[in-house]
Each structure stands twice: as C-alpha cells, then as structure tokens.
Coordinates of C-alpha atoms and ligand atoms in Angstrom, one line a residue:
X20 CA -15.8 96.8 67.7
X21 CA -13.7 98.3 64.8
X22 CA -16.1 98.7 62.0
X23 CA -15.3 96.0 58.6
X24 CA -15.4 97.7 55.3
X25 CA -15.9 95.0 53.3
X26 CA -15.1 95.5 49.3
X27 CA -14.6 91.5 48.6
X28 CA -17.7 91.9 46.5
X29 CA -21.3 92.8 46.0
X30 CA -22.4 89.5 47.0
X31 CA -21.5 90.1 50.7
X32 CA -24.6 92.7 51.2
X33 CA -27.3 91.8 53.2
X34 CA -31.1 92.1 52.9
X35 CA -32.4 95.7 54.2
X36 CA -34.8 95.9 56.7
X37 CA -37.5 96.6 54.2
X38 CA -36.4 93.7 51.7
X39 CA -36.7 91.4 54.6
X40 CA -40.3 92.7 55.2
X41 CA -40.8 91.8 51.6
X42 CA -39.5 88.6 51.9
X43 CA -41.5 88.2 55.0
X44 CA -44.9 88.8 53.1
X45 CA -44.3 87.3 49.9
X46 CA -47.3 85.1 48.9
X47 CA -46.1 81.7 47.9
X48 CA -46.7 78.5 46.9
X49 CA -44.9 75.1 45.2
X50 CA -42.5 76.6 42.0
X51 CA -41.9 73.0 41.0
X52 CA -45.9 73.0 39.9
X53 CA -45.5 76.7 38.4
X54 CA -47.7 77.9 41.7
X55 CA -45.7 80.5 43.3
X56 CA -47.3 83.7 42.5
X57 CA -44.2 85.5 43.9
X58 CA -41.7 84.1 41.8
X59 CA -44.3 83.7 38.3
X60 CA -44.2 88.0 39.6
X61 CA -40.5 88.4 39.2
X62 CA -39.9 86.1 36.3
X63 CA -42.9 88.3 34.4
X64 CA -41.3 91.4 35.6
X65 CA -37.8 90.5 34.8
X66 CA -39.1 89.3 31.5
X67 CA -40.3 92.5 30.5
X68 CA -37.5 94.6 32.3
X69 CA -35.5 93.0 29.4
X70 CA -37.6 92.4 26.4
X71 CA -37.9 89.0 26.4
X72 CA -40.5 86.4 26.2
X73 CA -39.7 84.3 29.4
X74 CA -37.4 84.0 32.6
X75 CA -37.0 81.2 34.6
X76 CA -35.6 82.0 38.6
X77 CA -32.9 80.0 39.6
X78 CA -30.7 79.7 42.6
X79 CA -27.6 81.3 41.3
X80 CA -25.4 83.1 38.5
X81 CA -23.6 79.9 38.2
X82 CA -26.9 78.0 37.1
X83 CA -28.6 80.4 34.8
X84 CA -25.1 80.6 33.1
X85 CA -24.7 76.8 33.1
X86 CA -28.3 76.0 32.2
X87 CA -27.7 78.4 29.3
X88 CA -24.9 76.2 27.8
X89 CA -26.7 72.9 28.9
X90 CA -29.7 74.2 27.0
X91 CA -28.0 75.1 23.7
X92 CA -25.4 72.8 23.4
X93 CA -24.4 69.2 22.7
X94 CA -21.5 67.1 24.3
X95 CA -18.7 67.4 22.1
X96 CA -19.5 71.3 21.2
X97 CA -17.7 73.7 21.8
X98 CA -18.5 77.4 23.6
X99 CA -16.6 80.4 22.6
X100 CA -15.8 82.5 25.6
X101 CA -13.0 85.2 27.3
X102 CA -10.3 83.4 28.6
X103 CA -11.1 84.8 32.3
X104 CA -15.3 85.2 32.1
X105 CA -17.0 83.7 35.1
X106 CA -18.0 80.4 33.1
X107 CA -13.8 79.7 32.4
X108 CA -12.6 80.9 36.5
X109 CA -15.1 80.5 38.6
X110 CA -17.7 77.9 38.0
X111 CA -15.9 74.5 38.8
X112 CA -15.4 73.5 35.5
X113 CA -19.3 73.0 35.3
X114 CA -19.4 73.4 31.5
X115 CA -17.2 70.8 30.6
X116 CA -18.4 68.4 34.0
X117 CA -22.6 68.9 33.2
X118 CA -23.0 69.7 29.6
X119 CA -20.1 67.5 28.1
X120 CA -18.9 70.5 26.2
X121 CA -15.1 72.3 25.5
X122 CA -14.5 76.1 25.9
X123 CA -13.0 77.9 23.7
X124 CA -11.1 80.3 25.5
X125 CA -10.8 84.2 23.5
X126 CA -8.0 86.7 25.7
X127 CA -10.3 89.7 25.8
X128 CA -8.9 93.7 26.6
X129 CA -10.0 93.8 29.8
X130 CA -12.1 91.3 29.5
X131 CA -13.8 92.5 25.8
X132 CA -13.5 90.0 23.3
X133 CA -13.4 92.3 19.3
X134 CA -15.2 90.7 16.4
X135 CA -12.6 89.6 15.0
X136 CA -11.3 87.4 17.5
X137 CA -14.2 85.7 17.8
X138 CA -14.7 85.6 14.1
X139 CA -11.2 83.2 14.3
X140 CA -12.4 80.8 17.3
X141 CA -15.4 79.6 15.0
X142 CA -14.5 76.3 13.8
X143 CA -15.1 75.6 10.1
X144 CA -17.8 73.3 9.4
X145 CA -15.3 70.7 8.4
X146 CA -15.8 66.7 9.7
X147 CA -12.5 66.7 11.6
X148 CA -13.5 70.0 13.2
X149 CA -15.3 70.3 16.5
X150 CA -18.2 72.5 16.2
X151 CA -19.4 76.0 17.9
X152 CA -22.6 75.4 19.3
X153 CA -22.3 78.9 21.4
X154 CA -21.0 82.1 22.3
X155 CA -21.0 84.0 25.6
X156 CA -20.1 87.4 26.9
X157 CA -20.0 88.4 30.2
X158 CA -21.4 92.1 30.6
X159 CA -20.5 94.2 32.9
X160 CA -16.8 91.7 32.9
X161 CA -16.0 90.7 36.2
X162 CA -12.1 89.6 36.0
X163 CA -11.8 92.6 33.2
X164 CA -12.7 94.9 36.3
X165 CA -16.5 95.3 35.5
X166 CA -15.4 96.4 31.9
X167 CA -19.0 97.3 29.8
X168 CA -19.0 95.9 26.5
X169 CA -19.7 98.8 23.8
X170 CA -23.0 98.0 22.1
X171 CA -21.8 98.5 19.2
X172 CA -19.2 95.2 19.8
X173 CA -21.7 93.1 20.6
X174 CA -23.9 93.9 17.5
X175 CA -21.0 93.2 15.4
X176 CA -20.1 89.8 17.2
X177 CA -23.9 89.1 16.8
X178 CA -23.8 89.6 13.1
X179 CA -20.8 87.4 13.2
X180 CA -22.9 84.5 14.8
X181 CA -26.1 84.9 13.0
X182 CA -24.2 84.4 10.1
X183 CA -22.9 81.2 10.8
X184 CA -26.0 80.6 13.2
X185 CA -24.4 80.4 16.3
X186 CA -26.6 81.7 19.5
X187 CA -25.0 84.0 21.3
X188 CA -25.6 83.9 25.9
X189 CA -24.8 86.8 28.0
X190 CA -23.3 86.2 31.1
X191 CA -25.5 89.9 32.5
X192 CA -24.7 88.7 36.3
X193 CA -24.1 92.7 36.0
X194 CA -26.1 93.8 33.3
X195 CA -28.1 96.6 35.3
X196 CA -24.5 98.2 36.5
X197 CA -23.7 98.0 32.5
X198 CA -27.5 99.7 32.1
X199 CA -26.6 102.5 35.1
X200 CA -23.1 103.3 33.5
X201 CA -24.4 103.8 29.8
X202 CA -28.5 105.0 30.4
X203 CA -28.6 102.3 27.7
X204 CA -32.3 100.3 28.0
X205 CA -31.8 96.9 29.8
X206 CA -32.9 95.6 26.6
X207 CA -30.5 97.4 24.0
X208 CA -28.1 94.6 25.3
X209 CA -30.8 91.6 26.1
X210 CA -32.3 91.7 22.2
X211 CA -28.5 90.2 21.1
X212 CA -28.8 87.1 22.9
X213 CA -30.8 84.4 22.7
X214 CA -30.1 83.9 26.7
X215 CA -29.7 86.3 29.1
X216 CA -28.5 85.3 32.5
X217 CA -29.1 88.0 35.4
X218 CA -28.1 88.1 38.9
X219 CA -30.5 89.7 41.7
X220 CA -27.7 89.0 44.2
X221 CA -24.6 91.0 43.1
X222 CA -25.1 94.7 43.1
X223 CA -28.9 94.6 43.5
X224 CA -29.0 93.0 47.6
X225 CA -30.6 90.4 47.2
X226 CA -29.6 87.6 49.5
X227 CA -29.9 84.6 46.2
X228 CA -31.1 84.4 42.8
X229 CA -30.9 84.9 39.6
X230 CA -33.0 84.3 36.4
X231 CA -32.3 83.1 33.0
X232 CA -34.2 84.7 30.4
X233 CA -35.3 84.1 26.8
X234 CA -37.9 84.8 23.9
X235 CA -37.3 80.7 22.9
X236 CA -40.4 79.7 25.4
X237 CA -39.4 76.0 24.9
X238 CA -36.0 77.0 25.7
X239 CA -36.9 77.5 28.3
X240 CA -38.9 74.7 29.0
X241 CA -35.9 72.8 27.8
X242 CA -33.7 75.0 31.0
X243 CA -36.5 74.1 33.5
X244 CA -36.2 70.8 33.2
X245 CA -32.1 70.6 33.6
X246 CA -33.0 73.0 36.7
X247 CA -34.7 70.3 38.2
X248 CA -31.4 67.7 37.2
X249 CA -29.4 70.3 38.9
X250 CA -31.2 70.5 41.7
X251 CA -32.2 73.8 41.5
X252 CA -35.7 73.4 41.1
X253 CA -37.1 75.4 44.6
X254 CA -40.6 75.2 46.2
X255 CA -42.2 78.0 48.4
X256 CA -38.7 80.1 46.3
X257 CA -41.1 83.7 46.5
X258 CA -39.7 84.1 49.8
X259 CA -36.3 84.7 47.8
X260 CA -38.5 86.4 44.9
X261 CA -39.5 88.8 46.8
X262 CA -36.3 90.0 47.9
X263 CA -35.4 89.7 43.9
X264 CA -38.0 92.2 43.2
X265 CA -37.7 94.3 46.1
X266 CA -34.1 94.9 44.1
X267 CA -35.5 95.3 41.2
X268 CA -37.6 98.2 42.4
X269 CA -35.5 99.7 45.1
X270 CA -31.6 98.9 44.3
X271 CA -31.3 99.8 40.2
X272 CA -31.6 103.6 41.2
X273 CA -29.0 103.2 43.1
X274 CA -25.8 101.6 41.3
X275 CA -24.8 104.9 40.1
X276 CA -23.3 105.3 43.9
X277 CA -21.5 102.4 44.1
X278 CA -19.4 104.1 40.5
X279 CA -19.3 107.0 41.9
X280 CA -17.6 105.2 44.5
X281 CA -15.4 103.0 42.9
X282 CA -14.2 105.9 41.0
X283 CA -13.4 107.4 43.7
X284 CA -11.6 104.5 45.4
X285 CA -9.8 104.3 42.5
X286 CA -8.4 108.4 42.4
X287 CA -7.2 107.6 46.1
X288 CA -5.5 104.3 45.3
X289 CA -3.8 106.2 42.4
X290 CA -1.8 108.3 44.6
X291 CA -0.5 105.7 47.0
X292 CA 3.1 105.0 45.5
X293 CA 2.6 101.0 45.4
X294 CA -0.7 101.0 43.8
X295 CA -1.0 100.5 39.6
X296 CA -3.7 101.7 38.7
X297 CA -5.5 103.7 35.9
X298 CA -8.7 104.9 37.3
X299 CA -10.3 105.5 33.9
X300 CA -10.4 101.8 33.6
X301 CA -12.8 101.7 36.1
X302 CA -16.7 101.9 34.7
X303 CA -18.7 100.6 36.9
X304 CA -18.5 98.7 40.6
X305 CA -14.9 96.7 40.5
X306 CA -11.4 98.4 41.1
X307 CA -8.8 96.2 39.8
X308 CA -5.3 97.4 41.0
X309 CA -1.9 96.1 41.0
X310 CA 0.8 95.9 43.8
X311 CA 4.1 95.0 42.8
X312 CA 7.4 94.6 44.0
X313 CA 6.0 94.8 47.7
X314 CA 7.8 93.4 50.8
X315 CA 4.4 91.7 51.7
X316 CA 3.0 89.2 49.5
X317 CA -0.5 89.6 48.2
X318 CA -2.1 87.0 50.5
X319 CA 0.3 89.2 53.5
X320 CA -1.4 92.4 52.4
X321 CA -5.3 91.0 52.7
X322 CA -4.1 90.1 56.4
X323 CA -2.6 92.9 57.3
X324 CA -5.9 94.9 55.7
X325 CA -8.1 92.3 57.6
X326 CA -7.1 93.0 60.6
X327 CA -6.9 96.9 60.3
X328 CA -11.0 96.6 58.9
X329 CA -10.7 95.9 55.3
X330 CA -11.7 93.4 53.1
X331 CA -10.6 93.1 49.5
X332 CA -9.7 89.6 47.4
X333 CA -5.8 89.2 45.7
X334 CA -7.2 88.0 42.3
X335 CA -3.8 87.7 40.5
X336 CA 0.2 87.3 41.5
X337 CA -0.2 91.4 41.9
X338 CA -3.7 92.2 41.8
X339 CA -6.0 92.8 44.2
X340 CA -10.0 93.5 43.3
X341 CA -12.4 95.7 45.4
X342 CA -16.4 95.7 44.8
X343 CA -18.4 98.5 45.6
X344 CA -21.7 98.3 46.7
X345 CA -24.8 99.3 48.9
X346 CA -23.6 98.2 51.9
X347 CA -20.6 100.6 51.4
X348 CA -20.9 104.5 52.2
X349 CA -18.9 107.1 50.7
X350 CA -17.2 108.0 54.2
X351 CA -16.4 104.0 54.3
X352 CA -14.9 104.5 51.0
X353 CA -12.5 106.9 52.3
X354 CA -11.7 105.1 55.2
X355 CA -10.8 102.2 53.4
X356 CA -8.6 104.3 51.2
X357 CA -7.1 105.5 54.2
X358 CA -6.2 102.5 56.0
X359 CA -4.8 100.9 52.6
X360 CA -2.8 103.7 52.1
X361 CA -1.2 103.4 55.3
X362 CA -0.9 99.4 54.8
X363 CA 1.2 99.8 51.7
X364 CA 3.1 103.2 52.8
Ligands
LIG9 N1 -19.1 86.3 40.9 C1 -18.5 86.2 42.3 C2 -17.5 85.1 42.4 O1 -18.0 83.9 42.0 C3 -16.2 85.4 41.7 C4 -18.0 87.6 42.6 O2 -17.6 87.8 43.8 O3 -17.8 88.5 41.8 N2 -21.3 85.7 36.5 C5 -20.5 86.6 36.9 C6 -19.9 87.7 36.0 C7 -20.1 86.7 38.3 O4 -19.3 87.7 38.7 C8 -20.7 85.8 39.2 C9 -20.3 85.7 40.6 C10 -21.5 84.8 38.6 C11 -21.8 84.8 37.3 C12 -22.1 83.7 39.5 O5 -23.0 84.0 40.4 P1 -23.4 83.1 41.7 O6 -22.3 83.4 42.7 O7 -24.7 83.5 42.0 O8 -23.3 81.7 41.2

C-alpha cells in the first residue's frame, strides 16, 4: 500500500506504543468527584509547567477556549480577538451561541494583533457603548501560519488591558511550539493572562485533551462548573491523562523537529514555480503557501495530492496549509515535497 504523508495537521497523530502503555496503566477514578489521581497529576503538573495556580482538563481546545470566555464574560460583552483566531473560524460560533457574547474581530499581520489596534477595539465606557469584558490571543497563530507572538507585544497589549482592567485569555493550543521556537519559559507567556488554554493533542500526540489554566482558583471553580453544562465533565478521564502527560514528558523535546521540518518543507515548496511562499514566515509547525492562477482548483489539487499520498487542507481561495509533526519524518518530508512538486509542475 502507498504510504500517506499526512500534513493536514498535528491532530492526526496517534498515541505511541509507549503512550498507549501509559494510558493503559493510568490509575483512575470518578473526575466529576475530583478522584482521579491521574488527571489531579496532569492538571498539578501542567499547573506548574506554566506558573499558575490551577488547571482544569477538558476534552478539547475548543472548550478550554470557550470555558475561558464563558467564565469571564457576561451576555452582551464583547471579546476582542484576530479576525481569523481559532475562537472567530473554527469553533461554531460557540462564543456568541454559549456565552451570549459579540467578537470583536482585530485583522492581525499574520495573525499578530499590535497594541495599538487593540488599544482602538476597546469600547469607551460610555452607556450606549457595548463593553469589553475580554481579550484573547492565540499563540503560536494557527490561520497566521503558526506565527509566535513577540513577548514583548503581548506585554504591551497587557499593559493596555490592565489599564482599563480588561483580562486578557490565551488561546496557547500551541504554546509549547511558541516555547520550542523562542527557549522562552512556558511561563514568560502564561504570567500575561489571566487564562491560559493549552492543548495536549496538537503537536504534543496526545490522542484528546486539553487544560485551561489559571492563578483565579474560583475561576476556576466558576469553568468547572460550565464544564459540566457543556458536557465535558469526564469520569475515569486519567486514561486520556496519562497520554496528556506522557506528552508532556516525552513530546516537548521534540517540536524542534517538526520546525526544522516545516522549514524545510517550506525551502522545497519555494522552488516549485506555482508555490508563493516566503519560507521566513514560517516559525514553527504550519506552512502556509499560496497557489495561484493554476489550472486545477484548490479542492482539484488536495485530490490529485490525495491520491498520489498526500495530505494537506486548502484553507483559502489560494492557500493551502501543511502541519508538521511527530508522525512525520524528515525523508517523508521530502517525499511530500517531491510528489507536490510534480503535482503542480
Ligand atoms: N485546530 C485544528 C482545527 O480545528 C482547525 C487544526 O487542525 O489546527 N485553538 C487553536 C489555535 C487550534 O488550532 C485548535 C485546533 C483549537 C484551539 C481547538 O482544539 P480542539 O480541536 O481540541 O477543539
């Protein structure tokens, strides 16, 4: 059988043999009554991986983000975010659907919102006005092409929002590939927020889960309890821990191949005529390139590359994103460059 390279994204790995031998001895017992020692484990460990007070594991990126805004906002508010961040594209609308509240969309460079623009989306504190109850930032940006936010942006965003005492969530579904790319402390970037949302299933292989974290304990309390409205409140959920800090331990080291390995999907797609692209742009796991003026139409091109063993997502009328990651070797890499080469020749 011809071999799939699949670069959709780093949520198509699966569990290692030793992960699932983790998974397969985790201790556990009923979350819902705080009793699984497993998951108590990761949320402690994650907790302190990022300098904060508490973590609370939750099925997915999409909840920790969600419970976040739930937690910290009132219907009516409004949340300051990029105009293509995980919480605007990809999350059904769950913002305006479970917590009542209106986004406030910022257009980003590559996904980077400056100070000053989000300076300009707070509303004045006016009794016509709607009011800013939050403000997120996705780090490493997904839709920006895993763009890292420079530290020094963020501290100036959160002076911005302390002064007109705003809390401030982080969308850090890739916060450890940020943390890889930089050699910046996990909690450089956490100490900003008052949330931090994390995902143990992207580029760290876990199979599900993700944690929100805070130093607000009754924050948290307050995000436990809309976990359970959600339905994401788990019971014997250290089977999944387990695999979450198997990552933890195992997969960080790693992420520093899956750049090198964008990077160097990127320098290959650079030389094939129909590919825009600008591999400096790429920083961490995601290559975002451009196609245009092709014969075949995006969604033509992901067939053609499916059936010749390659997987990639058309994100755009002409772009097309590839994810790096551990299931992904450097000789796949090339291959993959190969056969997309000859695709678009
Ligand atoms: N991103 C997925 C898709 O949903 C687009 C992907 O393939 O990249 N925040 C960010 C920045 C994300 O990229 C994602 C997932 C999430 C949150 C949500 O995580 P899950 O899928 O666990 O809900």
């Amino acid at each position: 059988m011809m071999p799939v390279i699949d670069l959709r994204s780093d949520t198509v790995t699966k569990p290692t043999t030793a992960m699932r031998k983790a998974m397969a001895q985790a201790e556990v017992g009923d979350d819902v009554y705080g009793e699984d020692p497993t998951v108590n484990k990761l949320q402690d460990t994650a907790a302190a991986l990022l300098g904060k007070k508490a973590a609370l594991f939750v099925p997915s990126g999409t909840m920790a983000n969600q419970l976040a805004i739930r937690a910290q906002t009132q219907p009516g508010q409004e949340v300051i975010v990029e105009s293509k961040a995980h919480i605007v594209r990809y999350e059904q609308g769950a913002a305006g659907a479970l917590a009542g509240v209106q986004l406030h969309w910022v257009a980003g460079e590559r996904g980077l919102m400056g100070v000053e623009q989000v300076e300009a989306a707070i509303r004045p504190k006016d009794p016509h006005t709607i009011q800013t109850a939050l403000i997120c930032i996705e780090n490493t940006h997904n839709s920006g092409g895993g763009t890292i936010y420079p530290l020094a942006t963020i501290e100036r965003i959160r002076a911005v929002a302390s002064a007109h005492r705003i809390p401030m969530h982080l969308d850090g579904a890739r916060l450890f590939n940020a943390v890889t790319a930089t050699t910046l402390p996990p909690a450089s970037y956490a100490q900003h927020f008052e949330t931090v949302s994390l995902c143990l299933s992207k580029g760290l292989g876990a199979p599900a889960g993700s944690l929100l974290l805070s130093n607000d304990l009754a924050l948290i309390d307050k995000a436990r309890r809309f976990r359970r409205m959600y339905g994401g409140a788990m019971r014997q959920a250290g089977i999944l821990a387990a695999a979450g800090l198997y990552a933890l331990e195992h997969h960080v080291g790693r992420l520093k191949m899956d750049h090198d390995n964008a990077k160097r999907l990127a320098r290959r797609l650079q030389q094939i005529p129909a590919v825009t692209i600008n591999p400096q742009h790429v920083e961490t796991n995601i290559v975002i390139f451009d196609v245009v003026d092709h014969r075949l139409s995006p969604a033509a091109i992901v067939a053609v590359l499916k059936e010749e063993g390659v997987l990639l997502n058309a994100i755009g009328a002409t772009s097309f994103r590839a994810v790096t990651h551990l299931d992904v070797s450097t000789g796949a890499i090339d291959q993959a460059a190969d056969i997309i080469a000859r695709v678009l020749n």
